[in-house]
Coordinates of C-alpha atoms in Angstrom, one line a residue:
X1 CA 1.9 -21.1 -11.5
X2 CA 0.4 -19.2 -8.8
X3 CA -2.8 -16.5 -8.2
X4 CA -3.4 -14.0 -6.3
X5 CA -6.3 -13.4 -4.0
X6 CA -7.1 -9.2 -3.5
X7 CA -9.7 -8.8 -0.4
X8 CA -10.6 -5.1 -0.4
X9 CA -12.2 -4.5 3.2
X10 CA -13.6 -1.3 5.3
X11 CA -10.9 -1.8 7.6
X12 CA -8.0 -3.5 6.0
X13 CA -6.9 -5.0 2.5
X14 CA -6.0 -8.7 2.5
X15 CA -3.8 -10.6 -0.3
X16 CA -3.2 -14.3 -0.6
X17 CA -1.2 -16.6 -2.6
X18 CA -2.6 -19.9 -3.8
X19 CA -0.9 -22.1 -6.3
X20 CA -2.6 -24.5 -8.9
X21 CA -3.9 -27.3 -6.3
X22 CA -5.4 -24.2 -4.3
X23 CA -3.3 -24.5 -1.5
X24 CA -2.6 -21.0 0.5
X25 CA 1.2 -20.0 -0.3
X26 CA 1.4 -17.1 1.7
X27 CA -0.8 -14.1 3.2
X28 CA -0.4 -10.3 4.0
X29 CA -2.6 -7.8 5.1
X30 CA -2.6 -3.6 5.4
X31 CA -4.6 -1.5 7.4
X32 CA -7.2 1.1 5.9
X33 CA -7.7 4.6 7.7
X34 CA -11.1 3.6 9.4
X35 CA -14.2 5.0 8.3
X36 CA -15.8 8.3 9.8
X37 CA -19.6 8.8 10.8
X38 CA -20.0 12.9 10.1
X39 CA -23.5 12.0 11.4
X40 CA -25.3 9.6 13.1
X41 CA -26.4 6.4 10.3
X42 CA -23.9 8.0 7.7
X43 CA -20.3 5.7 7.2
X44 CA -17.4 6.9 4.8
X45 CA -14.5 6.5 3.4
X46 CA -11.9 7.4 1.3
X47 CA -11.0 5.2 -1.5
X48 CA -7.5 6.5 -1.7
X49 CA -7.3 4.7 1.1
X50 CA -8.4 0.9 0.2
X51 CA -5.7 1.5 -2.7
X52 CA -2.5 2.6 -0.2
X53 CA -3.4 -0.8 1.4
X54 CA -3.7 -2.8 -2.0
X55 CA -0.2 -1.7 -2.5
X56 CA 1.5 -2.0 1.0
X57 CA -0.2 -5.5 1.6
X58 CA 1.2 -6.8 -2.3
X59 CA 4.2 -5.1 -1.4
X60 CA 4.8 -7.5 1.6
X61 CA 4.2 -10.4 0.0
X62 CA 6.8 -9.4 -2.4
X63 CA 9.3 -9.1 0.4
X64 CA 7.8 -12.0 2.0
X65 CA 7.6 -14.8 -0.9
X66 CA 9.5 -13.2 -3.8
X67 CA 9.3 -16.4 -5.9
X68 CA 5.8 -17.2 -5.5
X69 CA 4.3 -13.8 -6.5
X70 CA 6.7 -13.2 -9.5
X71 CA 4.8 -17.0 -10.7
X72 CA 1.3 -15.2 -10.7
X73 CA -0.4 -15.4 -13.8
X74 CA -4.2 -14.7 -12.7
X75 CA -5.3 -12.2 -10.1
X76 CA -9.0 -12.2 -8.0
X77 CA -10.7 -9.0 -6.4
X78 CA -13.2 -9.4 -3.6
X79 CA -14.9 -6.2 -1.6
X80 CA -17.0 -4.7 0.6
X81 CA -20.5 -4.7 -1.4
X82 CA -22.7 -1.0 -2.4
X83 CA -19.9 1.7 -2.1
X84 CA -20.5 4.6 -4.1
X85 CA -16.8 5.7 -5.8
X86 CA -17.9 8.7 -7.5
X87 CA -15.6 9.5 -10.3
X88 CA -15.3 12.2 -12.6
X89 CA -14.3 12.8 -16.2
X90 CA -10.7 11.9 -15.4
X91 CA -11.2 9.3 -12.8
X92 CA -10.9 11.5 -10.2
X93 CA -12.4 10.8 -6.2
X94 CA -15.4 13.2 -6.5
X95 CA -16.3 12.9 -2.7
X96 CA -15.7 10.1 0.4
X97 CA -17.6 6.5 -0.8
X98 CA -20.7 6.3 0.8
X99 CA -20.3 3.0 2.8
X100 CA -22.8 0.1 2.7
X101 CA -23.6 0.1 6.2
X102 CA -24.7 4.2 5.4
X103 CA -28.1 5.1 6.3
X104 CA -29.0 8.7 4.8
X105 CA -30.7 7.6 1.8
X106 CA -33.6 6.1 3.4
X107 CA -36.0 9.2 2.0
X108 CA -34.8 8.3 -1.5
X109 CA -35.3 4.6 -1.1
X110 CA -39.2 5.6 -1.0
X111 CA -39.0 8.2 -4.1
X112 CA -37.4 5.5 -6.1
X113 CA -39.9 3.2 -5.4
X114 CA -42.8 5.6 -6.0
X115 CA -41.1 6.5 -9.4
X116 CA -41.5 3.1 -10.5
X117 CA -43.4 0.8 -9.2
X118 CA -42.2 -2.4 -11.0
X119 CA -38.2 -2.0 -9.0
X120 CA -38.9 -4.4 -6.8
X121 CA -39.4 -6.8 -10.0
X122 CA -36.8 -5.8 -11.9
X123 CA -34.2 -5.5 -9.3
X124 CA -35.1 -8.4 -7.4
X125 CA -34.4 -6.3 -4.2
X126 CA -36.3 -3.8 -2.3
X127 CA -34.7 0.0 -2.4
X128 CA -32.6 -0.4 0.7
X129 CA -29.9 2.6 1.9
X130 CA -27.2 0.5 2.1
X131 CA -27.7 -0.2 -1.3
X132 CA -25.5 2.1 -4.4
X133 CA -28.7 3.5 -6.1
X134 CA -29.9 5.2 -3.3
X135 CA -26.6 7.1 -2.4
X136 CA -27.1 8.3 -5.5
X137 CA -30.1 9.8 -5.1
X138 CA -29.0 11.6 -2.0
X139 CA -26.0 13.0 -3.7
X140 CA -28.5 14.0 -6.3
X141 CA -30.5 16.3 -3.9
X142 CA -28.3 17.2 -1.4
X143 CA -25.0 17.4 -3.4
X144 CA -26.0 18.3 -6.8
X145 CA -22.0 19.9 -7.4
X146 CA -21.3 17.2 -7.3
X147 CA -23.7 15.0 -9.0
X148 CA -23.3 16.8 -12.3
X149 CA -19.7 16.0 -12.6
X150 CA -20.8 12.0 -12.3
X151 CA -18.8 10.3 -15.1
X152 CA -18.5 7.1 -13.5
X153 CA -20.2 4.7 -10.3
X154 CA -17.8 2.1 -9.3
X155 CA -17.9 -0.1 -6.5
X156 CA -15.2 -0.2 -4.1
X157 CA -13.5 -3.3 -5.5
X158 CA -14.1 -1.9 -9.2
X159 CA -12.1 1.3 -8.3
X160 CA -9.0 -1.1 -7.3
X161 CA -9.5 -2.8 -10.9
X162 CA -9.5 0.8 -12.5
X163 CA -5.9 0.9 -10.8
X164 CA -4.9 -2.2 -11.7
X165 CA -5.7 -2.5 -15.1
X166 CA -6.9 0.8 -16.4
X167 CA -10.3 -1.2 -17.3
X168 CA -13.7 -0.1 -15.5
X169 CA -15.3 -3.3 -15.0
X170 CA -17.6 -4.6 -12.4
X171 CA -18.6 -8.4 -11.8
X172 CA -22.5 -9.6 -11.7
X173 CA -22.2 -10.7 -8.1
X174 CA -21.1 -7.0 -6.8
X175 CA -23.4 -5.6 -9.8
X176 CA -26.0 -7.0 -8.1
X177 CA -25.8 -5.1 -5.1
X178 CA -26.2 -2.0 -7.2
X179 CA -30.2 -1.9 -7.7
X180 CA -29.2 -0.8 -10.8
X181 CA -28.6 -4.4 -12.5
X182 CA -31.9 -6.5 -14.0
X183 CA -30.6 -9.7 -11.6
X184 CA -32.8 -12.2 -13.8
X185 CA -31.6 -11.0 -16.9
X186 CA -27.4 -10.4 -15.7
X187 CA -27.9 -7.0 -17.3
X188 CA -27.9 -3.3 -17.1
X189 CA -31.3 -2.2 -16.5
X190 CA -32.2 1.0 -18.6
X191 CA -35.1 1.5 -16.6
X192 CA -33.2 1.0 -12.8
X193 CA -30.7 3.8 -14.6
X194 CA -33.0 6.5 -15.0
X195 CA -34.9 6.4 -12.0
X196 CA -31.2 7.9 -10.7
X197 CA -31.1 9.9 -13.6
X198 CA -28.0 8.1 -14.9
X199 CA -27.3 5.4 -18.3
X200 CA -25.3 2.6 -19.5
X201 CA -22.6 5.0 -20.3
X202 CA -22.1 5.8 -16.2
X203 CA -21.3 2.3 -15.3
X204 CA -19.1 -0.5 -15.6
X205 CA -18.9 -3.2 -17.9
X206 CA -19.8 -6.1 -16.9
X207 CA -18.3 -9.7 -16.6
X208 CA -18.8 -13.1 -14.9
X209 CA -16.6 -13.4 -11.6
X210 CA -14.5 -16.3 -13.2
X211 CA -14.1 -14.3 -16.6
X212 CA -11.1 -11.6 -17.5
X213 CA -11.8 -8.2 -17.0
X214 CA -8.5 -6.7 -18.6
X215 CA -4.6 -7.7 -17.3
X216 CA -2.4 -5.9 -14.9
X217 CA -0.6 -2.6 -16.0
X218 CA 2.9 -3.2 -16.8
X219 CA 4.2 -1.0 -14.1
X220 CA 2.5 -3.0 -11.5
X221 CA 3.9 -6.4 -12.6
X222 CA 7.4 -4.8 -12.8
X223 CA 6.8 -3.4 -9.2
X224 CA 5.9 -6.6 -7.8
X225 CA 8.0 -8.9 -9.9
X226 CA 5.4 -10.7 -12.2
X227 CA 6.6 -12.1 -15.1
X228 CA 4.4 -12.3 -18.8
X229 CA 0.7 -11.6 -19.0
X230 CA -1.3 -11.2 -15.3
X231 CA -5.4 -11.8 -15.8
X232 CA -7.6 -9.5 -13.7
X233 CA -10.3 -11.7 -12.8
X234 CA -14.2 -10.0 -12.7
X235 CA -14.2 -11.6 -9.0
X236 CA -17.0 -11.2 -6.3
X237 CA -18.8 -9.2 -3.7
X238 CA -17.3 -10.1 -0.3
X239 CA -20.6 -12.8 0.0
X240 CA -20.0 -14.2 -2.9
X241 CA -16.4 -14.6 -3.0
X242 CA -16.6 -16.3 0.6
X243 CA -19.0 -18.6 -0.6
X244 CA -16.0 -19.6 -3.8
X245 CA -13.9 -19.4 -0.6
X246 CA -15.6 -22.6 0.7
X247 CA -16.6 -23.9 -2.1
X248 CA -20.7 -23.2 -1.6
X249 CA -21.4 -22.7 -5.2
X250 CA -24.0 -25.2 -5.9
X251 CA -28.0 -25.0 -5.5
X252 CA -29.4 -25.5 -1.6
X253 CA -24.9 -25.1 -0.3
X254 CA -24.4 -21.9 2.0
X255 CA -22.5 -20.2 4.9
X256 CA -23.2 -18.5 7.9
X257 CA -21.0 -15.5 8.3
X258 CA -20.2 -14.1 11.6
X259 CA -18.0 -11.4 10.5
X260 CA -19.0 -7.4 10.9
X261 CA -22.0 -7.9 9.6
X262 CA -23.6 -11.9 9.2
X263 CA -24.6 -13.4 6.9
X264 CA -27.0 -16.5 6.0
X265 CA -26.0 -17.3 2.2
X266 CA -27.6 -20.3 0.1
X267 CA -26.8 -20.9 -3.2
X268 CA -29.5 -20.9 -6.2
X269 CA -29.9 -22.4 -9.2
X270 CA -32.4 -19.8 -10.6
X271 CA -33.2 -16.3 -9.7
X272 CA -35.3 -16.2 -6.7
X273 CA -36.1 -13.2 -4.7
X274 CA -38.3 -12.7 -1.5
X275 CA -38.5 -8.8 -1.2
X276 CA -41.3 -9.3 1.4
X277 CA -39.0 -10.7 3.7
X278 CA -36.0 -8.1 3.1
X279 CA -34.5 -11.5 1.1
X280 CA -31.3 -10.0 -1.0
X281 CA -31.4 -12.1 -4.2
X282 CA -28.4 -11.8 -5.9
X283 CA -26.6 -13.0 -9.4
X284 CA -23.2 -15.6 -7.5
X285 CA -20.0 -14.9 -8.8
X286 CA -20.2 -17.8 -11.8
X287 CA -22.1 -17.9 -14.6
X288 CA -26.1 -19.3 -14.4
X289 CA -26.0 -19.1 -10.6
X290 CA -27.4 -17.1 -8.6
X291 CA -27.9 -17.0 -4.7
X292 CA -29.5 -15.2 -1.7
X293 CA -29.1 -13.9 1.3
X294 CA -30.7 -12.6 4.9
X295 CA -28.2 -9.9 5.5
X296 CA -27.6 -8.7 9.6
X297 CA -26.3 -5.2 9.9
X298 CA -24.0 -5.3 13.3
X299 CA -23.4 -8.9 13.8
X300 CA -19.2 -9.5 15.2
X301 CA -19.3 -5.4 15.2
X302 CA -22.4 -6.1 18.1
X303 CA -19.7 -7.6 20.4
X304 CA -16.9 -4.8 19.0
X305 CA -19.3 -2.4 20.6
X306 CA -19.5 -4.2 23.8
X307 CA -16.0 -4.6 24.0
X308 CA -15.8 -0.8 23.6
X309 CA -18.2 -0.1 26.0
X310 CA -16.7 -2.3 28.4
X311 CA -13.0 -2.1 28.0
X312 CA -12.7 -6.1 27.5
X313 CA -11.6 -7.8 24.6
X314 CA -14.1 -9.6 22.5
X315 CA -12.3 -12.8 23.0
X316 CA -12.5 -11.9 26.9
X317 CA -16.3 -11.4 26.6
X318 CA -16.9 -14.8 24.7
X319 CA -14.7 -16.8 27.0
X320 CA -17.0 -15.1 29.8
X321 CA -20.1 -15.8 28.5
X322 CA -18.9 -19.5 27.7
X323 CA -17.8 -19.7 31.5
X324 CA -21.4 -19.3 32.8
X325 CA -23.8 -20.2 30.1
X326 CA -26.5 -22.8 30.9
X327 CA -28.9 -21.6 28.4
X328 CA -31.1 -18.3 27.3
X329 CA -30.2 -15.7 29.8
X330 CA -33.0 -12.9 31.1
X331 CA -31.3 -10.6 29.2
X332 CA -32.3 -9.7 25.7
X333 CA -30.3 -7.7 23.0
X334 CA -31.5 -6.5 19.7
X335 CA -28.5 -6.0 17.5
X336 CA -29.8 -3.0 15.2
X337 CA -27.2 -0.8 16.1
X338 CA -26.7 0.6 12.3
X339 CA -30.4 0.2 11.4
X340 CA -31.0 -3.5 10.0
X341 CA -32.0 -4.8 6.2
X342 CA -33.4 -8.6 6.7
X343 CA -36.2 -8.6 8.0
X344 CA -36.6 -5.2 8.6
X345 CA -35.7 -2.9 5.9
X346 CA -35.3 -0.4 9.0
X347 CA -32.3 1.8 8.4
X348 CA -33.7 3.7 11.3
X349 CA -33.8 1.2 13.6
X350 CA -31.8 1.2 16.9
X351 CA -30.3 -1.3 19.8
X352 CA -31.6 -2.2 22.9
X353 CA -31.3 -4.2 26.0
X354 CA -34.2 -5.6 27.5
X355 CA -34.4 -7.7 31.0
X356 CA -31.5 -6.3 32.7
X357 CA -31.4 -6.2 36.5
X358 CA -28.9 -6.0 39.8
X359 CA -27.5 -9.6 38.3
X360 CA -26.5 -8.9 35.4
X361 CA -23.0 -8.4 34.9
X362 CA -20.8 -8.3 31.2
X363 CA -21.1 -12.3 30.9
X364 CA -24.4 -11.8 30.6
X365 CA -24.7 -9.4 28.7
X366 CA -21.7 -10.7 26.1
X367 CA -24.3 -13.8 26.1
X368 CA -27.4 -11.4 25.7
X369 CA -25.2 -9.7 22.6
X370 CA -24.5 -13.4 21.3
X371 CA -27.7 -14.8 21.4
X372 CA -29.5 -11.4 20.0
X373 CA -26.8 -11.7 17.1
X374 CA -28.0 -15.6 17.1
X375 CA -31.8 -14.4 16.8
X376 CA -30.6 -12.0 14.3
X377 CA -29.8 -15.3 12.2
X378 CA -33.2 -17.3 13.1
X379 CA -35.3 -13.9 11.3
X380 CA -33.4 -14.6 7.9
X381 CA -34.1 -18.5 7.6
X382 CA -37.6 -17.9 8.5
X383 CA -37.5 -15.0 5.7
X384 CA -35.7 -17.3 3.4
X385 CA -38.2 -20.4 4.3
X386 CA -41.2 -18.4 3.2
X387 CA -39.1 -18.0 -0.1
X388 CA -39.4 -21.8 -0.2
X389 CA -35.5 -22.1 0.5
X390 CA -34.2 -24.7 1.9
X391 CA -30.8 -25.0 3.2
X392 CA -29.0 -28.5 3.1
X393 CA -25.6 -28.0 4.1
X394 CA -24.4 -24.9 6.2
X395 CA -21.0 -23.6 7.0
X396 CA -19.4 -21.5 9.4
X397 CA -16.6 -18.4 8.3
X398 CA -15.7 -15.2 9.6
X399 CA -13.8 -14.0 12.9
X400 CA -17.3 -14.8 15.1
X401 CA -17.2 -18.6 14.1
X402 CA -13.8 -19.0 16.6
X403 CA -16.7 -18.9 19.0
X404 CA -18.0 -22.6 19.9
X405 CA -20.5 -21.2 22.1
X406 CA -21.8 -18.7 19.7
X407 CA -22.0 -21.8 17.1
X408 CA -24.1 -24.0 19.6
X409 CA -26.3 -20.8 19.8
X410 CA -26.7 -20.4 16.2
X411 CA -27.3 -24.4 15.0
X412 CA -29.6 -24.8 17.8
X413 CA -31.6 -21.8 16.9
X414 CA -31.6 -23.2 13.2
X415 CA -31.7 -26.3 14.3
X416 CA -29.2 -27.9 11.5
X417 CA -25.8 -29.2 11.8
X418 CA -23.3 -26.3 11.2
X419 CA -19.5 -27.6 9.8
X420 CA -16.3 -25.9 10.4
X421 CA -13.7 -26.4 8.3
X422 CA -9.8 -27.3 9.9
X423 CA -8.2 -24.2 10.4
X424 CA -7.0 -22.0 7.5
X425 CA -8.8 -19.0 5.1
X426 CA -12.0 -19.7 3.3
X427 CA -13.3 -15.6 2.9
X428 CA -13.1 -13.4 0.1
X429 CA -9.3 -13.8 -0.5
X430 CA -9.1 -16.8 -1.3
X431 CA -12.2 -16.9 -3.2
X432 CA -11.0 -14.1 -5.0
X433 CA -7.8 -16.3 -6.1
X434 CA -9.9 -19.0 -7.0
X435 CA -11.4 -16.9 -9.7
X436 CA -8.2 -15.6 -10.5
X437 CA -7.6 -19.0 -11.4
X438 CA -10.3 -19.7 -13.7
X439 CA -9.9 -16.5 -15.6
X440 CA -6.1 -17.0 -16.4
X441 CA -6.7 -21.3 -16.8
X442 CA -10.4 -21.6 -18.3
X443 CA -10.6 -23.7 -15.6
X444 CA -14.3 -24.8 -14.6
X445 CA -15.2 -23.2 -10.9
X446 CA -17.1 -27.2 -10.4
X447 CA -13.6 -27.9 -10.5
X448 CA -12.0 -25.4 -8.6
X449 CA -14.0 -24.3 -5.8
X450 CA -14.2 -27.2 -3.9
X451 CA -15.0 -27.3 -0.5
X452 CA -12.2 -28.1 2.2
X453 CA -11.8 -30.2 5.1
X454 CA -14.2 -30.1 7.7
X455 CA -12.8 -29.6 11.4
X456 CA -15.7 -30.4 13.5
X457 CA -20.1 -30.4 12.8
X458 CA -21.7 -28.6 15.6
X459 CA -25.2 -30.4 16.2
X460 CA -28.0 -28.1 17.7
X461 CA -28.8 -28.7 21.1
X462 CA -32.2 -30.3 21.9
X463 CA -32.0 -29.4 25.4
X464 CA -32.1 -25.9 24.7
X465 CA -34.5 -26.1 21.9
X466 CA -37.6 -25.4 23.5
X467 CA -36.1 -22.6 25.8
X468 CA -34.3 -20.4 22.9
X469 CA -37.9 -21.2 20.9
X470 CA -39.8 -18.7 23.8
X471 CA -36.9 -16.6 24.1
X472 CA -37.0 -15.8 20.1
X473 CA -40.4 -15.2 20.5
X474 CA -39.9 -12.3 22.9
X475 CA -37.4 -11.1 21.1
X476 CA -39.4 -10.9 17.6
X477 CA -42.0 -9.1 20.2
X478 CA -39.6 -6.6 21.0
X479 CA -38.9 -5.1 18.1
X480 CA -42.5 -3.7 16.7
X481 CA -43.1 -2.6 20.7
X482 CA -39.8 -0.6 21.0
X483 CA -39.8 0.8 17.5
X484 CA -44.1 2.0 18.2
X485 CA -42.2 3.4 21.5
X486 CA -39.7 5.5 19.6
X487 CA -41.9 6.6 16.8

């Protein structure tokens, strides 16, 4: 037997194949159209799109392990979190999704809360514009054509489901991400509904990440080869599923994500938000578990920009910055180039270089870009301390943790040991596929999602300790100057 992993991202689809021990089969990946920006702070996409590249990247891995995919008998969905897939009465695309990195809805973020004060309770999250309520709100008052013909939010990986299996379902991990869902309670909340103006009857419903959502259209399995019954599993937000990816599913376990945005992820064994400190507290993508998360805007997408601006490659900029680093550089970069959520809440915010003079160069300002990133990292584990989280074992995933440099940076400015696990894919695909597996076995996720081999443990550096301790204190200064500047 064999299951299917579906990653649904902004700028690509990946699918993997895992078999019953968990071990990767075979991987393929399509391209999305990228999203536009109409206006500055607004990202979107069309979600015709994500589905061409569910198809073409399925499609090569029936060409490319025709055996192993016609074996799969439970399938996993991860995605890009807070999309707003606006469908009408016949499941038709009522406009581009409005993208979490999107920051239009900042306005409605403040009506919300005004219109009830106890959100922030409920929810377990403050009204944020990357998150799906909001959007909603906008579309409300600045799209009301289109608002009225609302039969149905889905997220972006809910939309593929709707595809797959005819079934409008949503998981509590993605849910979560909604402000729409009672986190404490794994609910629906009535009351989070009508502040949009919407009910129960709009949205999904809803399953555990490891349960069945419905099975995979007939046609499909035909298409692809799949033999008897396929399972849909509820699956995860991207977070989430990365964290089954690695097998961080138990209380005080997390990750440290250096992908397009970053992450800091710890698993919880109870409900615990922080929405002082811009904490995300969501439900995890199994039953009775939840976990939170400091959440950094332009993290790996920092360094895209440099590489853009530059015309070097970001693995050329990292090698550079590894070449001459002996410790914080003059330069200082504050990575809020799409607004930032933890610890800011600042949609509006905006990047900036500080310190720069006749010596500095694009090593040093790669290193300025890595260490802001790094910084970046340092505000959500202070956010998430004051929670009274504590972190006892950390991982590293995403493109960004190829970096050993950027590593040292980060575990010295956290100053815990950071593993790497040997080489192979822990994100959302194959945590996907691991809840493909317990949907179509029973099997427990204890079981399952356990994590893999470790490559290396990066220990922080006490040399540097002291030094990136006054550099992170000018750069938490810089941020309330600059923004008093612009305002």
């Amino acid at each position: 037997m064999t299951y299917l992993g579906i990653d649904i991202g902004t700028s690509g689809v990946k699918a993997l194949l895992i078999d019953e021990h968990g071990r990767a089969l075979g991987d393929a990946s399509a391209a999305s159209v990228e999203p536009v920006r109409p206006h500055p702070g607004w990202s979107e996409q069309n979600p015709a799109d994500w589905w061409t590249a569910t198809l073409a990247a399925v499609d090569k891995l029936k060409a490319s392990h025709p055996s192993e995919l016609a074996s799969v008998r439970g399938i996993g969905l991860s995605g890009h979190m807070h999309g707003a897939t606006l469908l009408g009465k016949d499941d038709e695309i009522l406009r581009p999704c409005i993208l979490w990195n999107d920051g239009r809805s900042a306005a409605e973020c403040k009506e919300m809360e005004a219109a009830l004060p106890s959100l922030r309770q409920i929810a377990g999250n403050i009204a944020m514009p990357g998150f799906t309520a909001p959007k909603i709100a906008w579309v409300r008052k600045h799209e009301p054509q289109i608002y009225e013909k609302i039969a149905k939010v889905l997220l972006p990986k809910a939309y593929i489901r709707l595809l797959l299996t005819g079934e409008h379902v949503e998981d509590m991990s993605d849910a979560a991400g909604t402000l729409w869902l009672d986190v404490g309670k794994r609910d629906w909340s009535d009351k989070l509904l009508a502040v949009s103006g919407l009910t129960r009857s709009h949205m999904p419903r809803l399953v555990e990440g490891s349960e069945s959502s419905g099975t995979l259209k007939r046609e499909l399995a035909q298409r692809w080869g799949m033999d008897g019954l396929v399972v849909v599993a509820g699956g995860a937000g991207d977070n989430a599923a990365s964290a089954c990816g690695i097998g961080a599913i138990r209380p005080g376990e997390g990750f440290v994500s250096l992908g397009t945005s970053g992450v800091l992820f710890v698993s919880n064994e109870r409900f615990s938000p922080n929405t002082e400190g811009a904490v995300h507290a969501f439900c995890h993508a199994i039953p009775d578990t939840w976990h939170q998360m400091g959440v950094i805007l332009s993290a790996t997408d920092s360094l895209n920009w440099l590489s853009k601006i530059t015309g070097q490659k970001q693995a050329e900029l990292s090698a550079a910055a590894e070449a001459q680093f002996t410790g914080p550089g003059e330069e200082i970069f504050l990575p809020y180039l799409s607004g930032e959520r933890t610890p800011h809440n600042n949609a509006g915010a905006r990047g900036s270089f500080v310190g720069l003079s006749h010596s500095t160069d694009t090593a040093r300002l790669a290193q300025a870009v890595m260490e802001g990133v790094t910084f970046a990292f340092r505000d959500s584990q202070r956010v998430l301390a004051d929670a009274g989280t504590k972190i006892d074992r950390l991982l590293a995933v995403g493109g960004g943790s190829r970096s050993a440099l950027w590593l040292r940076m980060i575990a010295t400015n956290l100053d815990m040991e950071i593993a790497l696990p040997e080489d192979g894919d822990f994100g959302g695909a194959l945590g996907a596929a691991r809840l493909g597996l317990c949907a179509a076995e029973g099997a427990s996720p204890q079981t399952v999602m356990t994590m893999p081999p470790m490559r290396t443990v990066i220990a922080p550096d006490k040399n540097l300790s002291a030094a990136y301790s006054d550099q992170y204190a000018r750069y938490r200064a810089l941020y309330p100057a600059i923004e008093e500047a612009r305002n």
